[in-house]
JSON list of C-alpha atoms in Angstrom, two decimals:
[
{"chain": "A", "resi": 1, "resn": "MET", "atom": "CA", "xyz": [-38.19, 81.16, -218.54]},
{"chain": "A", "resi": 2, "resn": "SER", "atom": "CA", "xyz": [-36.17, 79.28, -221.13]},
{"chain": "A", "resi": 3, "resn": "ARG", "atom": "CA", "xyz": [-32.75, 80.42, -222.27]},
{"chain": "A", "resi": 4, "resn": "PHE", "atom": "CA", "xyz": [-30.68, 79.74, -225.36]},
{"chain": "A", "resi": 5, "resn": "ILE", "atom": "CA", "xyz": [-27.07, 80.66, -226.02]},
{"chain": "A", "resi": 6, "resn": "ILE", "atom": "CA", "xyz": [-26.10, 80.57, -229.69]},
{"chain": "A", "resi": 7, "resn": "ALA", "atom": "CA", "xyz": [-22.34, 80.01, -230.02]},
{"chain": "A", "resi": 8, "resn": "ALA", "atom": "CA", "xyz": [-19.83, 78.69, -232.54]},
{"chain": "A", "resi": 9, "resn": "PRO", "atom": "CA", "xyz": [-16.10, 78.04, -232.56]},
{"chain": "A", "resi": 10, "resn": "THR", "atom": "CA", "xyz": [-15.40, 80.53, -235.37]},
{"chain": "A", "resi": 11, "resn": "SER", "atom": "CA", "xyz": [-16.64, 83.71, -236.94]},
{"chain": "A", "resi": 12, "resn": "ASP", "atom": "CA", "xyz": [-18.89, 83.42, -240.01]},
{"chain": "A", "resi": 13, "resn": "ALA", "atom": "CA", "xyz": [-20.42, 80.19, -238.69]},
{"chain": "A", "resi": 14, "resn": "GLY", "atom": "CA", "xyz": [-24.03, 81.42, -238.92]},
{"chain": "A", "resi": 15, "resn": "LYS", "atom": "CA", "xyz": [-24.74, 82.47, -235.32]},
{"chain": "A", "resi": 16, "resn": "THR", "atom": "CA", "xyz": [-26.79, 85.47, -236.39]},
{"chain": "A", "resi": 17, "resn": "SER", "atom": "CA", "xyz": [-28.77, 83.44, -238.93]},
{"chain": "A", "resi": 18, "resn": "VAL", "atom": "CA", "xyz": [-29.58, 80.79, -236.33]},
{"chain": "A", "resi": 19, "resn": "SER", "atom": "CA", "xyz": [-30.44, 83.44, -233.73]},
{"chain": "A", "resi": 20, "resn": "LEU", "atom": "CA", "xyz": [-32.75, 85.31, -236.09]},
{"chain": "A", "resi": 21, "resn": "GLY", "atom": "CA", "xyz": [-34.44, 82.13, -237.30]},
{"chain": "A", "resi": 22, "resn": "LEU", "atom": "CA", "xyz": [-35.04, 80.93, -233.75]},
{"chain": "A", "resi": 23, "resn": "GLN", "atom": "CA", "xyz": [-36.32, 84.33, -232.64]},
{"chain": "A", "resi": 24, "resn": "ARG", "atom": "CA", "xyz": [-38.75, 84.60, -235.53]},
{"chain": "A", "resi": 25, "resn": "ALA", "atom": "CA", "xyz": [-39.93, 80.97, -235.22]},
{"chain": "A", "resi": 26, "resn": "LEU", "atom": "CA", "xyz": [-40.71, 81.42, -231.53]},
{"chain": "A", "resi": 27, "resn": "MET", "atom": "CA", "xyz": [-42.41, 84.77, -232.15]},
{"chain": "A", "resi": 28, "resn": "LYS", "atom": "CA", "xyz": [-44.63, 83.19, -234.83]},
{"chain": "A", "resi": 29, "resn": "ARG", "atom": "CA", "xyz": [-45.75, 80.69, -232.19]},
{"chain": "A", "resi": 30, "resn": "GLY", "atom": "CA", "xyz": [-46.79, 83.50, -229.86]},
{"chain": "A", "resi": 31, "resn": "ILE", "atom": "CA", "xyz": [-43.81, 83.13, -227.53]},
{"chain": "A", "resi": 32, "resn": "SER", "atom": "CA", "xyz": [-42.27, 86.36, -226.24]},
{"chain": "A", "resi": 33, "resn": "VAL", "atom": "CA", "xyz": [-38.55, 86.52, -226.92]},
{"chain": "A", "resi": 34, "resn": "GLN", "atom": "CA", "xyz": [-35.89, 88.79, -225.43]},
{"chain": "A", "resi": 35, "resn": "PRO", "atom": "CA", "xyz": [-32.78, 88.95, -227.62]},
{"chain": "A", "resi": 36, "resn": "PHE", "atom": "CA", "xyz": [-29.25, 89.74, -226.43]},
{"chain": "A", "resi": 37, "resn": "LYS", "atom": "CA", "xyz": [-25.87, 90.03, -228.13]},
{"chain": "A", "resi": 38, "resn": "CYS", "atom": "CA", "xyz": [-22.49, 89.50, -226.49]},
{"chain": "A", "resi": 39, "resn": "GLY", "atom": "CA", "xyz": [-19.52, 91.49, -227.63]},
{"chain": "A", "resi": 40, "resn": "PRO", "atom": "CA", "xyz": [-18.86, 94.68, -229.54]},
{"chain": "A", "resi": 41, "resn": "ASP", "atom": "CA", "xyz": [-21.30, 94.08, -232.40]},
{"chain": "A", "resi": 42, "resn": "TYR", "atom": "CA", "xyz": [-24.19, 96.52, -232.62]},
{"chain": "A", "resi": 43, "resn": "ILE", "atom": "CA", "xyz": [-25.37, 95.62, -236.13]},
{"chain": "A", "resi": 44, "resn": "ASP", "atom": "CA", "xyz": [-26.61, 92.16, -235.12]},
{"chain": "A", "resi": 45, "resn": "SER", "atom": "CA", "xyz": [-28.63, 93.71, -232.30]},
{"chain": "A", "resi": 46, "resn": "LYS", "atom": "CA", "xyz": [-30.58, 95.76, -234.84]},
{"chain": "A", "resi": 47, "resn": "PHE", "atom": "CA", "xyz": [-31.35, 92.57, -236.80]},
{"chain": "A", "resi": 48, "resn": "HIS", "atom": "CA", "xyz": [-32.58, 91.00, -233.53]},
{"chain": "A", "resi": 49, "resn": "GLU", "atom": "CA", "xyz": [-34.93, 93.92, -232.99]},
{"chain": "A", "resi": 50, "resn": "LEU", "atom": "CA", "xyz": [-36.38, 93.50, -236.47]},
{"chain": "A", "resi": 51, "resn": "ALA", "atom": "CA", "xyz": [-36.97, 89.79, -235.82]},
{"chain": "A", "resi": 52, "resn": "CYS", "atom": "CA", "xyz": [-38.73, 90.59, -232.54]},
{"chain": "A", "resi": 53, "resn": "CYS", "atom": "CA", "xyz": [-40.42, 93.80, -233.64]},
{"chain": "A", "resi": 54, "resn": "ARG", "atom": "CA", "xyz": [-43.96, 92.54, -233.08]},
{"chain": "A", "resi": 55, "resn": "HIS", "atom": "CA", "xyz": [-43.49, 92.95, -229.35]},
{"chain": "A", "resi": 56, "resn": "GLY", "atom": "CA", "xyz": [-41.27, 96.01, -229.64]},
{"chain": "A", "resi": 57, "resn": "ARG", "atom": "CA", "xyz": [-38.39, 94.38, -227.82]},
{"chain": "A", "resi": 58, "resn": "LYS", "atom": "CA", "xyz": [-35.00, 96.01, -227.87]},
{"chain": "A", "resi": 59, "resn": "SER", "atom": "CA", "xyz": [-31.93, 93.80, -228.18]},
{"chain": "A", "resi": 60, "resn": "TYR", "atom": "CA", "xyz": [-29.36, 94.50, -225.48]},
{"chain": "A", "resi": 61, "resn": "ASN", "atom": "CA", "xyz": [-25.61, 94.15, -225.77]},
{"chain": "A", "resi": 62, "resn": "LEU", "atom": "CA", "xyz": [-23.99, 92.35, -222.88]},
{"chain": "A", "resi": 63, "resn": "ASP", "atom": "CA", "xyz": [-20.50, 93.75, -223.38]},
{"chain": "A", "resi": 64, "resn": "SER", "atom": "CA", "xyz": [-17.80, 94.14, -220.77]},
{"chain": "A", "resi": 65, "resn": "VAL", "atom": "CA", "xyz": [-15.28, 95.71, -223.16]},
{"chain": "A", "resi": 66, "resn": "THR", "atom": "CA", "xyz": [-16.64, 98.49, -225.37]},
{"chain": "A", "resi": 67, "resn": "VAL", "atom": "CA", "xyz": [-19.33, 99.80, -223.02]},
{"chain": "A", "resi": 68, "resn": "MET", "atom": "CA", "xyz": [-17.40, 98.98, -219.84]},
{"chain": "A", "resi": 69, "resn": "MET", "atom": "CA", "xyz": [-20.15, 96.96, -218.17]},
{"chain": "A", "resi": 70, "resn": "ASN", "atom": "CA", "xyz": [-18.99, 95.09, -215.09]},
{"chain": "A", "resi": 71, "resn": "ASP", "atom": "CA", "xyz": [-20.29, 91.61, -214.31]},
{"chain": "A", "resi": 72, "resn": "ASP", "atom": "CA", "xyz": [-22.94, 92.89, -211.90]},
{"chain": "A", "resi": 73, "resn": "HIS", "atom": "CA", "xyz": [-24.30, 95.34, -214.47]},
{"chain": "A", "resi": 74, "resn": "ILE", "atom": "CA", "xyz": [-24.41, 92.67, -217.19]},
{"chain": "A", "resi": 75, "resn": "ARG", "atom": "CA", "xyz": [-26.29, 90.38, -214.81]},
{"chain": "A", "resi": 76, "resn": "GLU", "atom": "CA", "xyz": [-28.72, 93.19, -213.87]},
{"chain": "A", "resi": 77, "resn": "VAL", "atom": "CA", "xyz": [-29.46, 94.08, -217.51]},
{"chain": "A", "resi": 78, "resn": "TYR", "atom": "CA", "xyz": [-29.97, 90.43, -218.42]},
{"chain": "A", "resi": 79, "resn": "LEU", "atom": "CA", "xyz": [-32.28, 89.66, -215.48]},
{"chain": "A", "resi": 80, "resn": "THR", "atom": "CA", "xyz": [-34.27, 92.90, -215.76]},
{"chain": "A", "resi": 81, "resn": "GLN", "atom": "CA", "xyz": [-34.84, 92.67, -219.50]},
{"chain": "A", "resi": 82, "resn": "SER", "atom": "CA", "xyz": [-35.58, 88.92, -219.41]},
{"chain": "A", "resi": 83, "resn": "ALA", "atom": "CA", "xyz": [-38.16, 89.21, -216.66]},
{"chain": "A", "resi": 84, "resn": "THR", "atom": "CA", "xyz": [-41.14, 89.70, -218.99]},
{"chain": "A", "resi": 85, "resn": "ALA", "atom": "CA", "xyz": [-40.06, 87.28, -221.73]},
{"chain": "A", "resi": 86, "resn": "GLN", "atom": "CA", "xyz": [-40.84, 83.60, -222.03]},
{"chain": "A", "resi": 87, "resn": "VAL", "atom": "CA", "xyz": [-37.53, 82.93, -223.78]},
{"chain": "A", "resi": 88, "resn": "SER", "atom": "CA", "xyz": [-34.18, 84.73, -223.79]},
{"chain": "A", "resi": 89, "resn": "ILE", "atom": "CA", "xyz": [-31.76, 84.20, -226.66]},
{"chain": "A", "resi": 90, "resn": "VAL", "atom": "CA", "xyz": [-28.15, 85.28, -226.27]},
{"chain": "A", "resi": 91, "resn": "GLU", "atom": "CA", "xyz": [-26.04, 85.40, -229.42]},
{"chain": "A", "resi": 92, "resn": "GLY", "atom": "CA", "xyz": [-22.39, 84.87, -228.56]},
{"chain": "A", "resi": 93, "resn": "VAL", "atom": "CA", "xyz": [-19.38, 86.90, -229.54]},
{"chain": "A", "resi": 94, "resn": "MET", "atom": "CA", "xyz": [-17.52, 86.32, -232.78]},
{"chain": "A", "resi": 95, "resn": "GLY", "atom": "CA", "xyz": [-15.54, 83.10, -232.86]}
]
């Protein structure tokens, strides 16, 4: 499985745009994509789901603050949800 982390040094740098474009481009090529979002942003996750809707994939937040996930739980969610995807894309937290 391939993995991408989309990050930037500041907010409003285009992380979501790059994530969505990459998700959709891979999906158009028949590659299954599992999207993730780090941090307390649940709006971007809904955009991820729209980009990956052909395979009905849910975007999961990997967030240790607002949903109180510990490191083991974050790792478990990531590994479990990535298991059936060819590519995982993690969009980083703001800034």
